[in-house]
Tab-separated table of C-alpha atoms in Angstrom:
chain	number	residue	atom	x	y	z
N	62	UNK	CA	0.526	10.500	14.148
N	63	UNK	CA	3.089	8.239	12.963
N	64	UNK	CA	5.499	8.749	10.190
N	65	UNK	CA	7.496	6.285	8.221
N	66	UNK	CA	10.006	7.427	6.054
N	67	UNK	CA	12.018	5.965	3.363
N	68	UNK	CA	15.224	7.081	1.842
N	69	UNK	CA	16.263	7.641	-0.780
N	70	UNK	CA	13.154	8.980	-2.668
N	71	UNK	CA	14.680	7.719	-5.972
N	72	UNK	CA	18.057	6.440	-6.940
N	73	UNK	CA	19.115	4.926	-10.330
N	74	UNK	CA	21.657	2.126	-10.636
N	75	UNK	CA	23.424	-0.049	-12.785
N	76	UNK	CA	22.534	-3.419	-13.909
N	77	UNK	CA	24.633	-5.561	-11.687
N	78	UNK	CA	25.563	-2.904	-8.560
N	79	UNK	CA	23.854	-3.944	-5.437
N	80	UNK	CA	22.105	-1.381	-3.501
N	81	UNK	CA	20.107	-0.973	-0.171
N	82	UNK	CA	16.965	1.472	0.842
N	83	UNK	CA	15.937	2.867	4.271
N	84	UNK	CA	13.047	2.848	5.967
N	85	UNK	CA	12.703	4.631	9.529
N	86	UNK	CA	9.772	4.730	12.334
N	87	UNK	CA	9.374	5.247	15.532
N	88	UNK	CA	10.336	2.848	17.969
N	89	UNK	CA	7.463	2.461	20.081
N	90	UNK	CA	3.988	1.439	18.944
N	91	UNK	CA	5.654	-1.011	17.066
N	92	UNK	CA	4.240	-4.401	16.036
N	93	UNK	CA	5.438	-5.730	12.349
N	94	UNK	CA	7.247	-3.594	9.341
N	95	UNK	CA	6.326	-4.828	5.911
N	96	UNK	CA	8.406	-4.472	2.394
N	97	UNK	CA	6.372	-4.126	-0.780
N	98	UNK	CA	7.671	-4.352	-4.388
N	99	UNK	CA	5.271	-1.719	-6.700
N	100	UNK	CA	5.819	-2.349	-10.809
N	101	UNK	CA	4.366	0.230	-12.888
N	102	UNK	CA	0.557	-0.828	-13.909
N	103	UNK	CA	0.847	-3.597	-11.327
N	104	UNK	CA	-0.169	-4.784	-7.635
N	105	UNK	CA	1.856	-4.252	-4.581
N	106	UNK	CA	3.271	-6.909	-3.816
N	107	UNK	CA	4.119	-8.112	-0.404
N	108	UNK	CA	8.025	-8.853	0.229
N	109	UNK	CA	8.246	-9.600	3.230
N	110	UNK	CA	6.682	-8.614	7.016
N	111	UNK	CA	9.365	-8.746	10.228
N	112	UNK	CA	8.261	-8.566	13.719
N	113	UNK	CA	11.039	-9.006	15.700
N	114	UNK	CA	13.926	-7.082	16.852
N	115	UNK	CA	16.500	-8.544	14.495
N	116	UNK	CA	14.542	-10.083	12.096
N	117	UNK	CA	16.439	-10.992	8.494
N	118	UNK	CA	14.742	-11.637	5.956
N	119	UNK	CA	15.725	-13.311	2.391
N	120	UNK	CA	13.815	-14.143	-1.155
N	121	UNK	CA	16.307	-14.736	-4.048
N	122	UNK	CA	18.754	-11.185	-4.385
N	123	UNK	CA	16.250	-9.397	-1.930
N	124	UNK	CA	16.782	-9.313	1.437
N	125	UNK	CA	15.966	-6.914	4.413
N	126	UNK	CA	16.838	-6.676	8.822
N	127	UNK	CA	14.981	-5.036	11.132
N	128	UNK	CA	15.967	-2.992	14.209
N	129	UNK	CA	12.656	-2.189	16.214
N	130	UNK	CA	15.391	-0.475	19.039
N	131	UNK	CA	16.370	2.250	16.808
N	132	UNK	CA	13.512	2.388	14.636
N	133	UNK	CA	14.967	1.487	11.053
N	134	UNK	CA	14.538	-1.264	8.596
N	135	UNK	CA	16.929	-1.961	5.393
N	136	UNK	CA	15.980	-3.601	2.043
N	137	UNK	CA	18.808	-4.815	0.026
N	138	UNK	CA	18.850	-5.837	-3.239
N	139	UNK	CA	22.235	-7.744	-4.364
N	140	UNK	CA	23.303	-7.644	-8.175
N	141	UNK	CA	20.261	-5.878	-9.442
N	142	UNK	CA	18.504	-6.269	-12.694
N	143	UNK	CA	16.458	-4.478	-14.967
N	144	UNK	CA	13.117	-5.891	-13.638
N	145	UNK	CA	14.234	-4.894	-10.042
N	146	UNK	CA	13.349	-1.360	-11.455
N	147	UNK	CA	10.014	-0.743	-9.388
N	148	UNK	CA	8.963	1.109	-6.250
N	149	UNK	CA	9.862	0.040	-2.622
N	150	UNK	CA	7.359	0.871	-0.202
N	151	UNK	CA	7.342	-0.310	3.997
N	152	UNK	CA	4.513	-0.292	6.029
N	153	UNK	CA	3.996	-0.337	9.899
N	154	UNK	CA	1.104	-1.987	11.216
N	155	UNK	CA	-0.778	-1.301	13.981
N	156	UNK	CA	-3.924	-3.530	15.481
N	157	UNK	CA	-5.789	-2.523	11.392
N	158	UNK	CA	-3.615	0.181	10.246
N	159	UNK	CA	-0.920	0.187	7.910
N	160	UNK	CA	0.801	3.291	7.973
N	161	UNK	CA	2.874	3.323	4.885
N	162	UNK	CA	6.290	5.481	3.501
N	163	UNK	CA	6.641	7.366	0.581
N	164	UNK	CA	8.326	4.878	-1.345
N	165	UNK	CA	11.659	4.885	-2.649
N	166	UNK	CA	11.790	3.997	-6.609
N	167	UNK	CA	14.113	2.473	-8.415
N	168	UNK	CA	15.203	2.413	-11.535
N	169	UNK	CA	17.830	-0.429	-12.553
N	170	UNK	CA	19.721	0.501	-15.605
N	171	UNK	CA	20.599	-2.141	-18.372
S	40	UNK	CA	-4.296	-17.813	-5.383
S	41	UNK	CA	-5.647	-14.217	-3.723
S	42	UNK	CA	-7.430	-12.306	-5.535
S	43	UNK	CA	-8.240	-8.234	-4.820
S	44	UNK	CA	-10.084	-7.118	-8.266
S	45	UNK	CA	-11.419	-3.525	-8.749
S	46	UNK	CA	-14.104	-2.677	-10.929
S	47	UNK	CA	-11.803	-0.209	-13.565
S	48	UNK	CA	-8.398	0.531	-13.739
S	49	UNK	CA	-9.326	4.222	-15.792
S	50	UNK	CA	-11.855	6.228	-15.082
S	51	UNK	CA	-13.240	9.360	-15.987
S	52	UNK	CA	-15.734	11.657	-14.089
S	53	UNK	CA	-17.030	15.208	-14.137
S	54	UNK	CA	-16.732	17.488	-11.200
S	55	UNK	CA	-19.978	17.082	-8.972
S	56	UNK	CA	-20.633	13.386	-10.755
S	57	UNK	CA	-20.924	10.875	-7.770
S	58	UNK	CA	-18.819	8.129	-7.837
S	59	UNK	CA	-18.513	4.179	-7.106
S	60	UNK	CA	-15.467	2.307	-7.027
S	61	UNK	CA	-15.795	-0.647	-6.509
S	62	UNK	CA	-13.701	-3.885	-4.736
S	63	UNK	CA	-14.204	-7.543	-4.697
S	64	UNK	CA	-11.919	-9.728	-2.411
S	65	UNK	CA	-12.047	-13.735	-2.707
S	66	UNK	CA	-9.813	-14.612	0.673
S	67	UNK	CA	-12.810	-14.202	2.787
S	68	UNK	CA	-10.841	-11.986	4.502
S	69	UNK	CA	-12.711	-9.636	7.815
S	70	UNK	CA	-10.345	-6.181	6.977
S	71	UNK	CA	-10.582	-4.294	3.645
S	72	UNK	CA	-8.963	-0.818	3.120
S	73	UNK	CA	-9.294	2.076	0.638
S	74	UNK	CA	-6.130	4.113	-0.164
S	75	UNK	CA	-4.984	6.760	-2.475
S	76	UNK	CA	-1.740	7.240	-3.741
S	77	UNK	CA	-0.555	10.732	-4.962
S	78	UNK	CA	3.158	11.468	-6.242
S	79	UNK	CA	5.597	12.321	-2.612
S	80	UNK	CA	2.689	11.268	-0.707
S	81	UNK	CA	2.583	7.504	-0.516
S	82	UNK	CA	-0.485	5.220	0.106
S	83	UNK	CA	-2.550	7.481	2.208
S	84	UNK	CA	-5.753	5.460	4.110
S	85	UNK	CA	-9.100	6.768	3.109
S	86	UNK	CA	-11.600	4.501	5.021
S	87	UNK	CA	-10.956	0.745	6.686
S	88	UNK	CA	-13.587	-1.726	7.603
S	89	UNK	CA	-13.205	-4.601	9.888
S	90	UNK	CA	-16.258	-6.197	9.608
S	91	UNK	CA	-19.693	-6.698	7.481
S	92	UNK	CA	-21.361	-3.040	7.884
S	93	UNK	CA	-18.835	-2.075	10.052
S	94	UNK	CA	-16.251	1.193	8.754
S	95	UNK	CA	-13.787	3.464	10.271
S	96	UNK	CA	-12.130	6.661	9.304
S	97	UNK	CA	-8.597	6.783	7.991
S	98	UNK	CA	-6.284	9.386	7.696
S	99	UNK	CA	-8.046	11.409	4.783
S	100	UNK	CA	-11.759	10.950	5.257
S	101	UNK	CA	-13.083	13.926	3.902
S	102	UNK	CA	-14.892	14.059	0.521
S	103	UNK	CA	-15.365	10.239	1.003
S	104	UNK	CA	-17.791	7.498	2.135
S	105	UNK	CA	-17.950	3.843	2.015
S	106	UNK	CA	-20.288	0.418	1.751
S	107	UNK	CA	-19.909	-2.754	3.142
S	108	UNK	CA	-22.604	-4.867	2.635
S	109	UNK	CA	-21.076	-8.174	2.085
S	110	UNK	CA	-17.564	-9.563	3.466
S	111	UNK	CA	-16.229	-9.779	0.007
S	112	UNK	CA	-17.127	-6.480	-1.209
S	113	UNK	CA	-15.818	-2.799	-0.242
S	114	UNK	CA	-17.578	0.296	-2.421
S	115	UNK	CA	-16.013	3.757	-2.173
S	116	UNK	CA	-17.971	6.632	-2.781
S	117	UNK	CA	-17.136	10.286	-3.843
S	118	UNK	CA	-20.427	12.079	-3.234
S	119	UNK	CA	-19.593	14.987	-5.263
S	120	UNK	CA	-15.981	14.303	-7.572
S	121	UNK	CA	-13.877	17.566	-7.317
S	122	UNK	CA	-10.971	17.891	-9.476
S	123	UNK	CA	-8.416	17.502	-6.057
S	124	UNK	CA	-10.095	13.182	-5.870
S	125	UNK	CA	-7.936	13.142	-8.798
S	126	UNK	CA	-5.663	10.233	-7.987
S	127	UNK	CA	-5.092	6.338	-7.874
S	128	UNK	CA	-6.858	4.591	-5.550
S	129	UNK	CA	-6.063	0.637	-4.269
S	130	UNK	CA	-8.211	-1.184	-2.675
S	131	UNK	CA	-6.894	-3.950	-0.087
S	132	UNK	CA	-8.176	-6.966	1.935
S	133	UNK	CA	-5.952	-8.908	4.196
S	134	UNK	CA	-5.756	-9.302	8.194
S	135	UNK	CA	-3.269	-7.286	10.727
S	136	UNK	CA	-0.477	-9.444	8.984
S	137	UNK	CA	-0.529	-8.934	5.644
S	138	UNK	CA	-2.466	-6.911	2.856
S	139	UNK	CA	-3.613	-8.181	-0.676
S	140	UNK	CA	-3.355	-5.454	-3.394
S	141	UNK	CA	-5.943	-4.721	-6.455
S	142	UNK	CA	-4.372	-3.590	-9.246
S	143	UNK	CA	-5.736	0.195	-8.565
S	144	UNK	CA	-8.098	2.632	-10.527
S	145	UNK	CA	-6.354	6.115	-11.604
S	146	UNK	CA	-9.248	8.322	-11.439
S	147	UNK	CA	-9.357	11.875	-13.357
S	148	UNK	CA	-11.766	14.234	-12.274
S	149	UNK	CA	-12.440	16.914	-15.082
C-alpha cells in the first residue's frame, strides 16, 4: 500500500515569515504529485499537479519542486498571510487513485 | 466554471437509518470518487467509479455501497449508519490529472 506523508502535522506562524511543508512517497509507482489548499467550510482546492522529476511550480507567494528520485515534494509559501491559514494536503496519483497525506495545517498569525 | 455539489453539508442520522449522499458533477467528467476525512487520517477513498454503472473498491469499503446511474451523478450509501460512519465525506469528479472537490457533508451518526 502506499503511504504519503506530510510534515509537519501543524505549525503556526507569523504574518509575514515564510515557511515550507513536506510531503514524502515512494519513489516508484510514481506518476504526478498534487498540492491542495483546504479552508475551513470550503472545497479543496487544487494548487498545483507536477509530473516530472524537477518540476517547480509557482502561483503568486505559493510555490512547490518535486524530486520523484528521492521521493519528496516541498510547498512553500513566501511572506504568509492570514488567509494562507488553511490545510495543505498532496496527493499521488496512480492510473484512478489518489492516494492522499494527512495534511499539514496551518495557521498564519496576524 | 466546475462544479462538484453535494446534496447537504449537515446531516443527521440514527444508528441503523440507511443513508444517501448524494453528488452531482457538471464537467462531464468519466471518474467520480467518495472519500472520508477523519482528524490524523486524511482523505481516505471509500468507493471510485470510472464509468456509467461501473464501481470499484477503495481503501475503506466496508459498511459502504455506491450508485452510478448517470455520468453526472455518484450516490453513496450506508446500509445500516453506525455511530463509527461518523465523519465528513467529499465527493470528487475529475480525470487521472486532476480532481474537482464538493464542498463535503459532515455526517453524525447518533
Amino acid at each position: 500500500i502506499l503511504n504519503v506523508e506530510q510534515s509537519p502535522q501543524s505549525l503556526h506562524v507569523q504574518e509575514g515569515d515564510s515557511t515550507n511543508f513536506t510531503c514524502s512517497f515512494p519513489s516508484s509507482n510514481f506518476y504526478a504529485l498534487h498540492w491542495y489548499r483546504w479552508e475551513t467550510a470550503k472545497s479543496p482546492e487544487a494548487l498545483f499537479v507536477m509530473t516530472l522529476n524537477g518540476d517547480e511550480k509557482k502561483k503568486g507567494r505559493i510555490s512547490a519542486t518535486l524530486n520523484t528520485k528521492e521521493g519528496y515534494s516541498y510547498l512553500y509559501i513566501k511572506g504568509s498571510q492570514p488567509e494562507d491559514s488553511a490545510t495543505y494536503l498532496c496527493a499521488l496519483t496512480g492510473t484512478y487513485k489518489y492516494i492522499f497525506g494527512t495534511g499539514t495545517r496551518l495557521k498564519v498569525l496576524a | 466554471d466546475v462544479k462538484v455539489t453535494q446534496s447537504s453539508r449537515y446531516l443527521v442520522k440514527r444508528t441503523g437509518e440507511k443513508v444517501f449522499l448524494e453528488c452531482v458533477q457538471d464537467m462531464d467528467h468519466e471518474n467520480m470518487f467518495w472519500y472520508r476525512q477523519d482528524p490524523g487520517l486524511g482523505l481516505r477513498l471509500i468507493y471510485f467509479s470510472y464509468d456509467v454503472k461501473m464501481k470499484e473498491k477503495g481503501d475503506i469499503p466496508e459498511g459502504y455501497s455506491v450508485s452510478r446511474e448517470k455520468k453526472e451523478r455518484f450516490s453513496l450509501i450506508l446500509e445500516s449508519a453506525s455511530t463509527n460512519q461518523t465523519s465528513m465525506y467529499l465527493c470528487a469528479g475529475g480525470t487521472g490529472y486532476e480532481q474537482y472537490f464538493g464542498p463535503g457533508t459532515r455526517l453524525t451518526v447518533t
